[in-house]
Structure formats: C-alpha cells, structure tokens
Amino acid sequence: MTIGTFARLCRLSAKALRRYDELGLLPPALVDPVNGYRYYAEEQVETARLVAWLRRIGMPLNRIKEVVALGDPGAAAAAIRDYWAQVEAETAARRDLAAFLADHLSAREAEGPVGLVRPEGLEGPEGLEGPVRSVGAQMQAGVPGPLGTLGIRYATRSVQGAVRERNQDAAYAGARLLAVADGFGARGAGASAAAIDALKPVALGAAGAAGLLNVLEDAAERAARAVRDAVAGNGADGEPDGSGTTLTAMVWDGAQLGLVHIGDSRAHLLRDGGLFRITHDHSVVQSMIDDGSLTEAEASSHPQRALLLRALVGGGGGGAAVSTPDVRLQEVRPGDRYLLCSDGLSAVVGGAETARVLAGADGPGTAVRELVALAVAAGGPDDVSCVVADVVSL
C-alpha cells in the first residue's frame, strides 16, 4: 500500500513515516528504485500503530526502537512498564522540586531578600575503606540566620561484603560533600569512585537556593559523564559492559543540603526522634510497591529486588536506564542527623534497628561503626557503606 494509505491506517503522518524510515525504526516493505516512492505491507500496520501509541505516551524514539525490536509481546509489555515506572519516578521528583521552589519563593516574598555568604569549608580526607574514615566537622562554614550559624560533623565507613571479591562501594564525607555510591558489573568499583570524584570540585561553589540548585544540576551531569567515561569500552569488542553505579550524595552550603540521587542507595533523616527516608528507590520492586502489587515485606525477598530502573551506567546497564540523577534541596535544623547508605546496609538491617543506633550514638563516628557492625553480624553478604552527618549550631 502507498505511504498515504498506510499513514491513515496507523495514524502516523507521512512525514513521521519518512523520519522513522531514516532512523531504521519503521522501514517500508518496498521502495521504488525509479521514483523513490515508499510502499508498506499490511502486516506492518500493527507495528506502526504501536509506534504511534508509544509516541503518545512520550517514549523517546531510541526506546521505541528497542521495544519494537523485542518482537515478543510479553517482553515488550515489560519494557513499557519499566519505562512508565521511570517516568512516574521522574515526575514525582519534579513535583517535589516544584513544590520546594514555590514554597521557597513564597518565603522570600514574605521575608524579603536574604543575603547568603558562601562558606569556606575544610576539605575532608580521602579514605574510603577499613576503619572509620573522614571524621570531622565543618568549623569555618556558617550562615547567620534564624537558626544561628550552622555546621556539619561527619563520619563514613565502607567494608567489603562477605561474598564479594572486592569492595565496589565508594563513600566520602567532607566539609562540603557527603556521598555513597554502590557499583555493579565488572567495572563497578571504578564507576562508583568516578561518580563521587566528579562531585568533589562541583560541590565547592553554591550560595543560596538558586545557586545550590545550579550546582546540583552540574554535579549530576558531571557524575553521569564520569561514569560513562570510566566504564566505556571495557566489554567484549570494546563495547560498554553494563557496569555502573548508584549515587546518593548531599552537598552542604552552610545553610541547607542539596540532594543528588539515583538508584537504590538511600538517604535518611533522624529528626525529633523519628527516622524518615528522604529518597525514593529507582528499582523494580519499588515501582511494584508504588502501584500496590507488592508489599514492603514481600519486596525484601523478591527475586528482582536488585534490579534497577535507573542508575549511572556506561551503556547496556543490565536493565537500568541511562539517566542523570534527581536533584532537590533539603531544609535543615540543628540536631538533624543524616544517614546515607548503600543497600548492603538497608537490605539486612531493619528500620527500627537503624533508628535505634542513630538515636543513641554519641556522634557520627560511633553511629557508622555500630551500623556497619550490625550489617556484618547479619551476614553482610553485600558491600556495606554509610555516611552519618550531624547538623550542629556553631
């Protein structure tokens, strides 16, 4: 049939069909060698309609090409569900950011302009493994305001899992940056280290909410590029091998914390005796919990509990979509205690035990020691990394 007839049947324009032909997404069955007219077969109508429907839900053409290439309806259905779970997670992150910006601007209107001075903090040490590392306090950072001058005290620890050949986690705590990354694949250790290293220089230059948001966006993009570079060309035939990493990081500007997050590492806040998770896992089981098809209890033993929907990857990321992290701002109060951890901790230590340790520890160093000890005592099959930071009045 002619391109015009085919276009009417599948609800795609002739212009779109020509574009999809150029991309190799929907090539015609026959092209006249003399006049170049395109002709399509009847059996292509169903595929073209699927392409049209996927475009209507906003799926990018490269993802549509992958879905169409699957051939199997069941596999295609699973791919569409994974894509939509990713869309919903990204929409939720944008909704939270929009709400924060609206609240922030409303407060600015009510209070008038607030001048913020960019603090000059202290660099934290580089250690990542073994005993408690990066224990310190930001003593020169400060923004006078209603809450007084604030600083952070911090500690981090990372240990190799019992069934791991090497530690693929990376953790860092310093005066400006708190971060945990959980690498996976053959180059996972390099990916997690690259993600955190990429954040260190970007985290040095924020002032105020708008400035910090810009810094977070730059940090997220820089981390994504660093991971792609770290794992590029390490697979068979020089192709990316699917290695990658999660990343959960917080940037401190002296008055507030900015959050960068992707994957299933987590950030928690202990405030007024209550423990709150302030990140949302980008994982298959979390999407199933969100849609009501799985309970939290069932998720802990689900066979796909380690399958990520979003992560920083170099390509072919084992089911995880190549993406940049979510960013948002976190309001802080004196007395807040933050925990960033890889799933090596959260998978084996329950929320009640975590809350008990965080509430009872006399400082970040004690907290990270006790949390890692709990994970190891529970068998600690996976690498365990955590960062604990306290917001203090100076």
Short mmCIF file of C-alpha atoms in Angstrom, two decimals:
data_model
loop_
_atom_site.label_atom_id
_atom_site.label_comp_id
_atom_site.label_asym_id
_atom_site.label_seq_id
_atom_site.Cartn_x
_atom_site.Cartn_y
_atom_site.Cartn_z
CA MET A 1 0.00 0.00 0.00
CA THR A 2 1.12 3.60 -0.53
CA ILE A 3 2.59 5.71 2.22
CA GLY A 4 -0.58 7.83 2.27
CA THR A 5 -2.87 4.84 2.80
CA PHE A 6 -0.52 3.38 5.40
CA ALA A 7 -0.34 6.70 7.24
CA ARG A 8 -4.14 6.87 7.53
CA LEU A 9 -4.35 3.30 8.86
CA CYS A 10 -1.71 3.68 11.54
CA ARG A 11 -2.46 7.32 12.48
CA LEU A 12 1.06 8.50 11.65
CA SER A 13 1.87 11.30 9.23
CA ALA A 14 3.78 10.66 6.04
CA LYS A 15 6.47 12.99 7.37
CA ALA A 16 6.79 10.88 10.54
CA LEU A 17 6.98 7.66 8.48
CA ARG A 18 9.79 9.07 6.37
CA ARG A 19 11.64 10.05 9.56
CA TYR A 20 11.15 6.60 11.10
CA ASP A 21 12.47 5.04 7.90
CA GLU A 22 15.63 7.16 8.13
CA LEU A 23 16.12 6.01 11.72
CA GLY A 24 15.62 2.35 10.85
CA LEU A 25 12.61 2.19 13.15
CA LEU A 26 9.90 1.52 10.56
CA PRO A 27 11.39 0.86 7.11
CA PRO A 28 8.95 0.36 4.21
CA ALA A 29 8.46 -3.06 2.67
CA LEU A 30 9.44 -1.71 -0.75
CA VAL A 31 11.00 1.43 -2.19
CA ASP A 32 10.51 2.09 -5.90
CA PRO A 33 14.04 2.31 -7.37
CA VAL A 34 12.94 4.81 -10.01
CA ASN A 35 10.83 7.38 -8.18
CA GLY A 36 11.69 6.55 -4.55
CA TYR A 37 8.06 6.02 -3.51
CA ARG A 38 7.67 4.04 -0.31
CA TYR A 39 5.23 1.13 -0.06
CA TYR A 40 4.20 -0.73 3.09
CA ALA A 41 2.85 -4.21 3.79
CA GLU A 42 -0.39 -4.85 5.65
CA GLU A 43 1.40 -6.78 8.39
CA GLN A 44 3.35 -3.60 9.27
CA VAL A 45 0.22 -1.76 10.37
CA GLU A 46 0.17 -3.23 13.87
CA THR A 47 3.83 -2.32 14.47
CA ALA A 48 3.23 1.21 13.19
CA ARG A 49 0.24 1.62 15.49
CA LEU A 50 2.38 0.52 18.43
CA VAL A 51 4.97 3.13 17.48
CA ALA A 52 2.22 5.78 17.34
CA TRP A 53 0.87 4.79 20.75
CA LEU A 54 4.33 4.82 22.32
CA ARG A 55 4.97 8.28 20.90
CA ARG A 56 1.74 9.48 22.51
CA ILE A 57 2.99 8.46 25.96
CA GLY A 58 6.20 10.37 25.28
CA MET A 59 8.61 7.45 24.84
CA PRO A 60 11.81 8.56 23.06
CA LEU A 61 12.43 7.09 19.61
CA ASN A 62 15.51 5.17 20.72
CA ARG A 63 13.47 3.42 23.44
CA ILE A 64 10.64 2.73 20.95
CA LYS A 65 13.15 1.11 18.61
CA GLU A 66 14.28 -1.17 21.44
CA VAL A 67 10.69 -2.14 22.29
CA VAL A 68 9.79 -2.87 18.67
CA ALA A 69 12.97 -4.93 18.21
CA LEU A 70 11.98 -7.22 21.10
CA GLY A 71 9.33 -8.89 18.95
CA ASP A 72 7.85 -10.82 21.85
CA PRO A 73 4.67 -9.13 23.18
CA GLY A 74 5.41 -10.12 26.77
CA ALA A 75 8.91 -8.67 26.68
CA ALA A 76 7.59 -5.51 25.02
CA ALA A 77 4.92 -5.15 27.70
CA ALA A 78 7.56 -5.46 30.43
CA ALA A 79 9.73 -2.84 28.73
CA ILE A 80 6.79 -0.43 28.55
CA ARG A 81 6.02 -0.95 32.24
CA ASP A 82 9.66 -0.27 33.12
CA TYR A 83 9.64 2.92 31.05
CA TRP A 84 6.46 4.19 32.67
CA ALA A 85 7.76 3.44 36.16
CA GLN A 86 10.77 5.59 35.30
CA VAL A 87 8.50 8.40 34.04
CA GLU A 88 6.47 8.33 37.24
CA ALA A 89 9.61 8.45 39.40
CA GLU A 90 10.97 11.40 37.43
CA THR A 91 7.59 13.16 37.60
CA ALA A 92 7.49 12.71 41.37
CA ALA A 93 10.97 14.21 41.66
CA ARG A 94 9.99 17.20 39.53
CA ARG A 95 6.79 17.63 41.57
CA ASP A 96 8.81 17.74 44.80
CA LEU A 97 11.22 20.25 43.30
CA ALA A 98 8.38 22.44 42.02
CA ALA A 99 6.74 22.40 45.46
CA PHE A 100 10.02 23.34 47.11
CA LEU A 101 10.63 26.22 44.70
CA ALA A 102 7.11 27.55 45.18
CA ASP A 103 7.50 27.42 48.97
CA HIS A 104 10.96 28.95 48.80
CA LEU A 105 9.84 31.86 46.63
CA SER A 106 6.78 32.43 48.82
CA ALA A 107 9.04 32.65 51.86
CA ARG A 108 11.37 35.05 50.03
CA GLU A 109 8.41 37.28 49.19
CA ALA A 110 7.27 37.31 52.81
CA GLU A 111 10.70 37.84 54.37
CA GLY A 112 12.44 39.95 51.74
CA PRO A 113 15.88 39.21 50.21
CA VAL A 114 18.25 37.20 52.35
CA GLY A 115 21.98 37.58 51.76
CA LEU A 116 23.93 34.33 51.97
CA VAL A 117 27.69 34.18 52.27
CA ARG A 118 29.40 31.22 50.66
CA PRO A 119 31.30 29.49 53.45
CA GLU A 120 34.91 28.42 53.17
CA GLY A 121 34.94 24.85 54.48
CA LEU A 122 37.63 22.33 55.26
CA GLU A 123 38.50 19.54 52.86
CA GLY A 124 37.76 16.08 54.23
CA PRO A 125 40.21 13.16 53.96
CA GLU A 126 40.02 10.75 51.05
CA GLY A 127 39.83 7.37 52.85
CA LEU A 128 37.05 5.04 51.78
CA GLU A 129 37.57 1.67 53.41
CA GLY A 130 38.63 -0.07 56.60
CA PRO A 131 38.18 1.72 59.94
CA VAL A 132 36.08 4.82 60.38
CA ARG A 133 37.32 7.49 57.96
CA SER A 134 36.57 11.11 57.17
CA VAL A 135 35.60 12.02 60.72
CA GLY A 136 35.47 15.78 61.05
CA ALA A 137 33.47 18.95 61.36
CA GLN A 138 32.93 21.98 59.18
CA MET A 139 34.05 24.58 61.69
CA GLN A 140 34.51 27.59 59.41
CA ALA A 141 31.26 27.24 57.49
CA GLY A 142 28.47 29.44 58.65
CA VAL A 143 25.43 31.40 57.60
CA PRO A 144 23.95 33.52 60.39
CA GLY A 145 20.17 33.42 60.41
CA PRO A 146 17.12 32.45 62.45
CA LEU A 147 18.72 29.14 63.33
CA GLY A 148 22.13 30.59 64.14
CA THR A 149 25.40 29.62 62.48
CA LEU A 150 25.29 26.00 61.32
CA GLY A 151 27.93 23.41 60.56
CA ILE A 152 28.13 19.67 60.00
CA ARG A 153 30.06 16.89 61.71
CA TYR A 154 30.51 13.70 59.74
CA ALA A 155 31.97 10.20 59.54
CA THR A 156 32.00 7.42 56.97
CA ARG A 157 32.87 3.77 56.71
CA SER A 158 32.85 1.18 53.92
CA VAL A 159 33.61 -2.55 54.20
CA GLN A 160 33.69 -5.39 51.71
CA GLY A 161 30.78 -7.84 51.67
CA ALA A 162 31.28 -11.43 52.75
CA VAL A 163 30.55 -12.84 49.28
CA ARG A 164 32.28 -10.09 47.27
CA GLU A 165 35.71 -10.43 45.68
CA ARG A 166 36.32 -6.70 46.14
CA ASN A 167 34.52 -3.69 47.53
CA GLN A 168 32.63 -1.95 44.72
CA ASP A 169 31.09 0.65 47.02
CA ALA A 170 32.57 4.11 47.46
CA ALA A 171 31.83 6.50 50.32
CA TYR A 172 33.02 10.00 51.10
CA ALA A 173 32.42 12.56 53.83
CA GLY A 174 33.86 16.06 53.81
CA ALA A 175 33.03 19.62 54.75
CA ARG A 176 31.05 20.16 51.54
CA LEU A 177 30.12 16.71 50.30
CA LEU A 178 28.59 13.53 51.71
CA ALA A 179 28.23 10.65 49.25
CA VAL A 180 27.65 6.91 48.87
CA ALA A 181 27.80 5.01 45.57
CA ASP A 182 27.20 1.29 45.01
CA GLY A 183 28.93 -0.01 41.89
CA PHE A 184 27.85 -3.03 39.88
CA GLY A 185 29.27 -5.02 36.98
CA ALA A 186 32.90 -5.78 36.13
CA ARG A 187 33.86 -2.11 36.38
CA GLY A 188 31.59 -1.23 39.27
CA ALA A 189 34.38 -0.12 41.60
CA GLY A 190 35.67 2.32 39.02
CA ALA A 191 32.15 3.59 38.31
CA SER A 192 31.32 4.31 41.96
CA ALA A 193 34.65 6.03 42.57
CA ALA A 194 34.27 8.10 39.39
CA ALA A 195 30.78 9.26 40.34
CA ILE A 196 31.92 10.60 43.72
CA ASP A 197 35.17 12.07 42.39
CA ALA A 198 33.14 14.02 39.82
CA LEU A 199 31.13 15.67 42.59
CA LYS A 200 34.05 16.95 44.67
CA PRO A 201 35.02 20.01 42.60
CA VAL A 202 31.42 20.83 41.66
CA ALA A 203 30.37 20.91 45.32
CA LEU A 204 32.56 23.90 46.15
CA GLY A 205 30.61 26.82 44.72
CA ALA A 206 27.00 27.27 45.84
CA ALA A 207 25.26 30.19 47.51
CA GLY A 208 21.54 30.29 48.22
CA ALA A 209 18.78 28.05 46.92
CA ALA A 210 19.09 29.02 43.26
CA GLY A 211 22.88 28.72 43.35
CA LEU A 212 22.77 25.34 45.04
CA LEU A 213 20.23 24.01 42.56
CA ASN A 214 22.52 25.00 39.70
CA VAL A 215 25.44 23.30 41.43
CA LEU A 216 23.37 20.13 41.87
CA GLU A 217 22.42 20.06 38.19
CA ASP A 218 26.08 20.47 37.22
CA ALA A 219 27.10 17.78 39.70
CA ALA A 220 24.52 15.32 38.37
CA GLU A 221 25.57 15.81 34.77
CA ARG A 222 29.25 15.62 35.63
CA ALA A 223 28.77 12.38 37.59
CA ALA A 224 26.85 10.80 34.70
CA ARG A 225 29.61 11.70 32.23
CA ALA A 226 32.33 10.47 34.58
CA VAL A 227 30.70 7.06 34.96
CA ARG A 228 30.22 6.70 31.21
CA ASP A 229 33.88 7.54 30.68
CA ALA A 230 35.00 5.17 33.45
CA VAL A 231 33.27 2.10 32.02
CA ALA A 232 33.31 2.87 28.29
CA GLY A 233 34.84 0.24 26.05
CA ASN A 234 35.54 -2.34 28.76
CA GLY A 235 33.24 -5.05 27.47
CA ALA A 236 33.68 -7.57 24.68
CA ASP A 237 34.68 -6.00 21.34
CA GLY A 238 35.25 -2.68 23.10
CA GLU A 239 31.57 -2.20 23.91
CA PRO A 240 30.35 -1.00 27.34
CA ASP A 241 29.86 -4.00 29.62
CA GLY A 242 26.85 -2.78 31.59
CA SER A 243 28.84 -1.65 34.60
CA GLY A 244 27.54 1.31 36.54
CA THR A 245 26.67 2.67 39.95
CA THR A 246 24.01 4.13 42.17
CA LEU A 247 24.68 7.53 43.70
CA THR A 248 23.24 9.26 46.74
CA ALA A 249 25.02 12.47 47.72
CA MET A 250 24.38 15.64 49.68
CA VAL A 251 26.08 18.99 49.09
CA TRP A 252 26.33 21.40 52.05
CA ASP A 253 26.41 25.18 51.50
CA GLY A 254 26.32 26.27 55.13
CA ALA A 255 22.55 26.64 55.41
CA GLN A 256 20.96 23.75 53.57
CA LEU A 257 21.73 20.43 51.95
CA GLY A 258 21.23 19.64 48.29
CA LEU A 259 20.43 16.03 47.41
CA VAL A 260 21.63 14.18 44.30
CA HIS A 261 20.10 10.70 43.99
CA ILE A 262 19.75 7.81 41.56
CA GLY A 263 19.39 4.07 42.16
CA ASP A 264 18.66 2.28 45.44
CA SER A 265 21.24 3.65 47.82
CA ARG A 266 19.36 5.70 50.39
CA ALA A 267 19.34 8.85 52.47
CA HIS A 268 17.56 9.02 55.85
CA LEU A 269 16.87 11.86 58.27
CA LEU A 270 16.63 11.42 62.04
CA ARG A 271 14.68 14.38 63.40
CA ASP A 272 12.92 14.73 66.76
CA GLY A 273 13.34 11.01 67.40
CA GLY A 274 11.73 9.91 64.12
CA LEU A 275 13.59 8.31 61.20
CA PHE A 276 12.46 9.32 57.72
CA ARG A 277 13.67 8.05 54.35
CA ILE A 278 14.12 11.09 52.11
CA THR A 279 15.00 9.26 48.88
CA HIS A 280 12.88 7.07 46.62
CA ASP A 281 14.41 3.88 45.20
CA HIS A 282 14.64 3.70 41.41
CA SER A 283 14.08 -0.05 41.36
CA VAL A 284 11.66 -2.63 40.00
CA VAL A 285 10.41 -3.65 43.44
CA GLN A 286 9.86 -0.02 44.49
CA SER A 287 7.73 0.55 41.39
CA MET A 288 5.70 -2.53 42.33
CA ILE A 289 5.29 -1.22 45.88
CA ASP A 290 4.17 2.12 44.48
CA ASP A 291 1.48 0.56 42.28
CA GLY A 292 0.25 -1.71 45.09
CA SER A 293 1.29 -5.02 43.53
CA LEU A 294 3.92 -5.72 46.20
CA THR A 295 4.22 -5.04 49.92
CA GLU A 296 7.34 -3.80 51.70
CA ALA A 297 7.66 -7.18 53.41
CA GLU A 298 7.42 -9.06 50.12
CA ALA A 299 9.95 -6.75 48.47
CA SER A 300 12.78 -7.87 50.78
CA SER A 301 12.72 -11.40 49.32
CA HIS A 302 11.61 -10.60 45.77
CA PRO A 303 13.89 -12.20 43.11
CA GLN A 304 14.18 -8.86 41.29
CA ARG A 305 14.95 -6.75 44.36
CA ALA A 306 18.39 -5.81 42.96
CA LEU A 307 17.10 -4.81 39.51
CA LEU A 308 17.34 -1.05 38.98
CA LEU A 309 15.19 1.09 36.74
CA ARG A 310 17.63 3.98 36.86
CA ALA A 311 21.36 4.15 37.50
CA LEU A 312 24.51 5.76 36.17
CA VAL A 313 25.75 3.33 33.53
CA GLY A 314 28.07 3.20 30.57
CA GLY A 315 25.55 1.54 28.27
CA GLY A 316 23.64 -1.77 28.32
CA GLY A 317 23.15 -1.27 32.03
CA GLY A 318 21.62 -4.61 32.93
CA GLY A 319 18.05 -3.29 32.82
CA ALA A 320 18.83 0.13 34.27
CA ALA A 321 18.08 3.08 32.04
CA VAL A 322 20.89 5.53 31.31
CA SER A 323 19.85 8.65 33.20
CA THR A 324 21.00 11.57 35.29
CA PRO A 325 20.16 11.74 39.00
CA ASP A 326 17.26 13.54 40.64
CA VAL A 327 18.14 16.77 42.46
CA ARG A 328 16.34 18.60 45.27
CA LEU A 329 17.01 20.76 48.30
CA GLN A 330 16.66 19.68 51.91
CA GLU A 331 15.81 22.12 54.70
CA VAL A 332 17.95 21.52 57.79
CA ARG A 333 17.65 22.15 61.52
CA PRO A 334 20.19 21.97 64.33
CA GLY A 335 20.07 18.45 65.75
CA ASP A 336 19.27 16.76 62.42
CA ARG A 337 21.23 13.57 61.81
CA TYR A 338 21.54 12.26 58.24
CA LEU A 339 22.41 8.76 57.12
CA LEU A 340 23.46 7.88 53.57
CA CYS A 341 23.92 4.16 52.92
CA SER A 342 24.25 1.55 50.22
CA ASP A 343 21.75 -1.30 50.10
CA GLY A 344 24.33 -3.51 51.79
CA LEU A 345 23.08 -1.88 54.99
CA SER A 346 19.39 -1.33 54.27
CA ALA A 347 18.88 -4.86 52.92
CA VAL A 348 19.94 -6.57 56.15
CA VAL A 349 19.37 -4.03 58.96
CA GLY A 350 15.77 -3.04 59.63
CA GLY A 351 14.47 0.46 60.07
CA ALA A 352 13.85 0.06 63.80
CA GLU A 353 17.43 -1.04 64.46
CA THR A 354 18.80 1.74 62.27
CA ALA A 355 16.71 4.31 64.12
CA ARG A 356 17.84 2.93 67.50
CA VAL A 357 21.52 3.22 66.58
CA LEU A 358 21.20 6.68 65.07
CA ALA A 359 19.24 7.99 68.04
CA GLY A 360 21.59 6.52 70.63
CA ALA A 361 25.03 7.14 69.11
CA ASP A 362 27.04 9.92 70.73
CA GLY A 363 28.43 11.07 67.39
CA PRO A 364 28.73 10.19 63.68
CA GLY A 365 31.81 8.03 64.25
CA THR A 366 30.02 5.82 66.77
CA ALA A 367 26.97 5.62 64.52
CA VAL A 368 28.85 4.38 61.44
CA ARG A 369 30.80 1.82 63.48
CA GLU A 370 27.64 0.38 65.05
CA LEU A 371 25.64 0.33 61.80
CA VAL A 372 28.37 -1.48 59.88
CA ALA A 373 28.79 -3.92 62.77
CA LEU A 374 25.07 -4.72 62.62
CA ALA A 375 25.27 -5.43 58.89
CA VAL A 376 28.31 -7.67 59.33
CA ALA A 377 26.64 -9.53 62.21
CA ALA A 378 23.61 -10.13 59.95
CA GLY A 379 25.84 -11.91 57.43
CA GLY A 380 26.80 -8.83 55.44
CA PRO A 381 26.79 -10.53 52.03
CA ASP A 382 26.99 -7.25 50.11
CA ASP A 383 29.43 -4.38 50.48
CA VAL A 384 28.31 -2.02 53.25
CA SER A 385 28.87 1.71 53.15
CA CYS A 386 27.41 4.51 55.21
CA VAL A 387 27.90 8.16 55.95
CA VAL A 388 26.46 9.86 59.03
CA ALA A 389 26.38 13.65 59.40
CA ASP A 390 25.04 15.86 62.19
CA VAL A 391 23.83 19.44 61.68
CA VAL A 392 25.11 21.48 64.63
CA SER A 393 24.98 25.07 65.84
CA LEU A 394 28.47 26.54 65.96
#
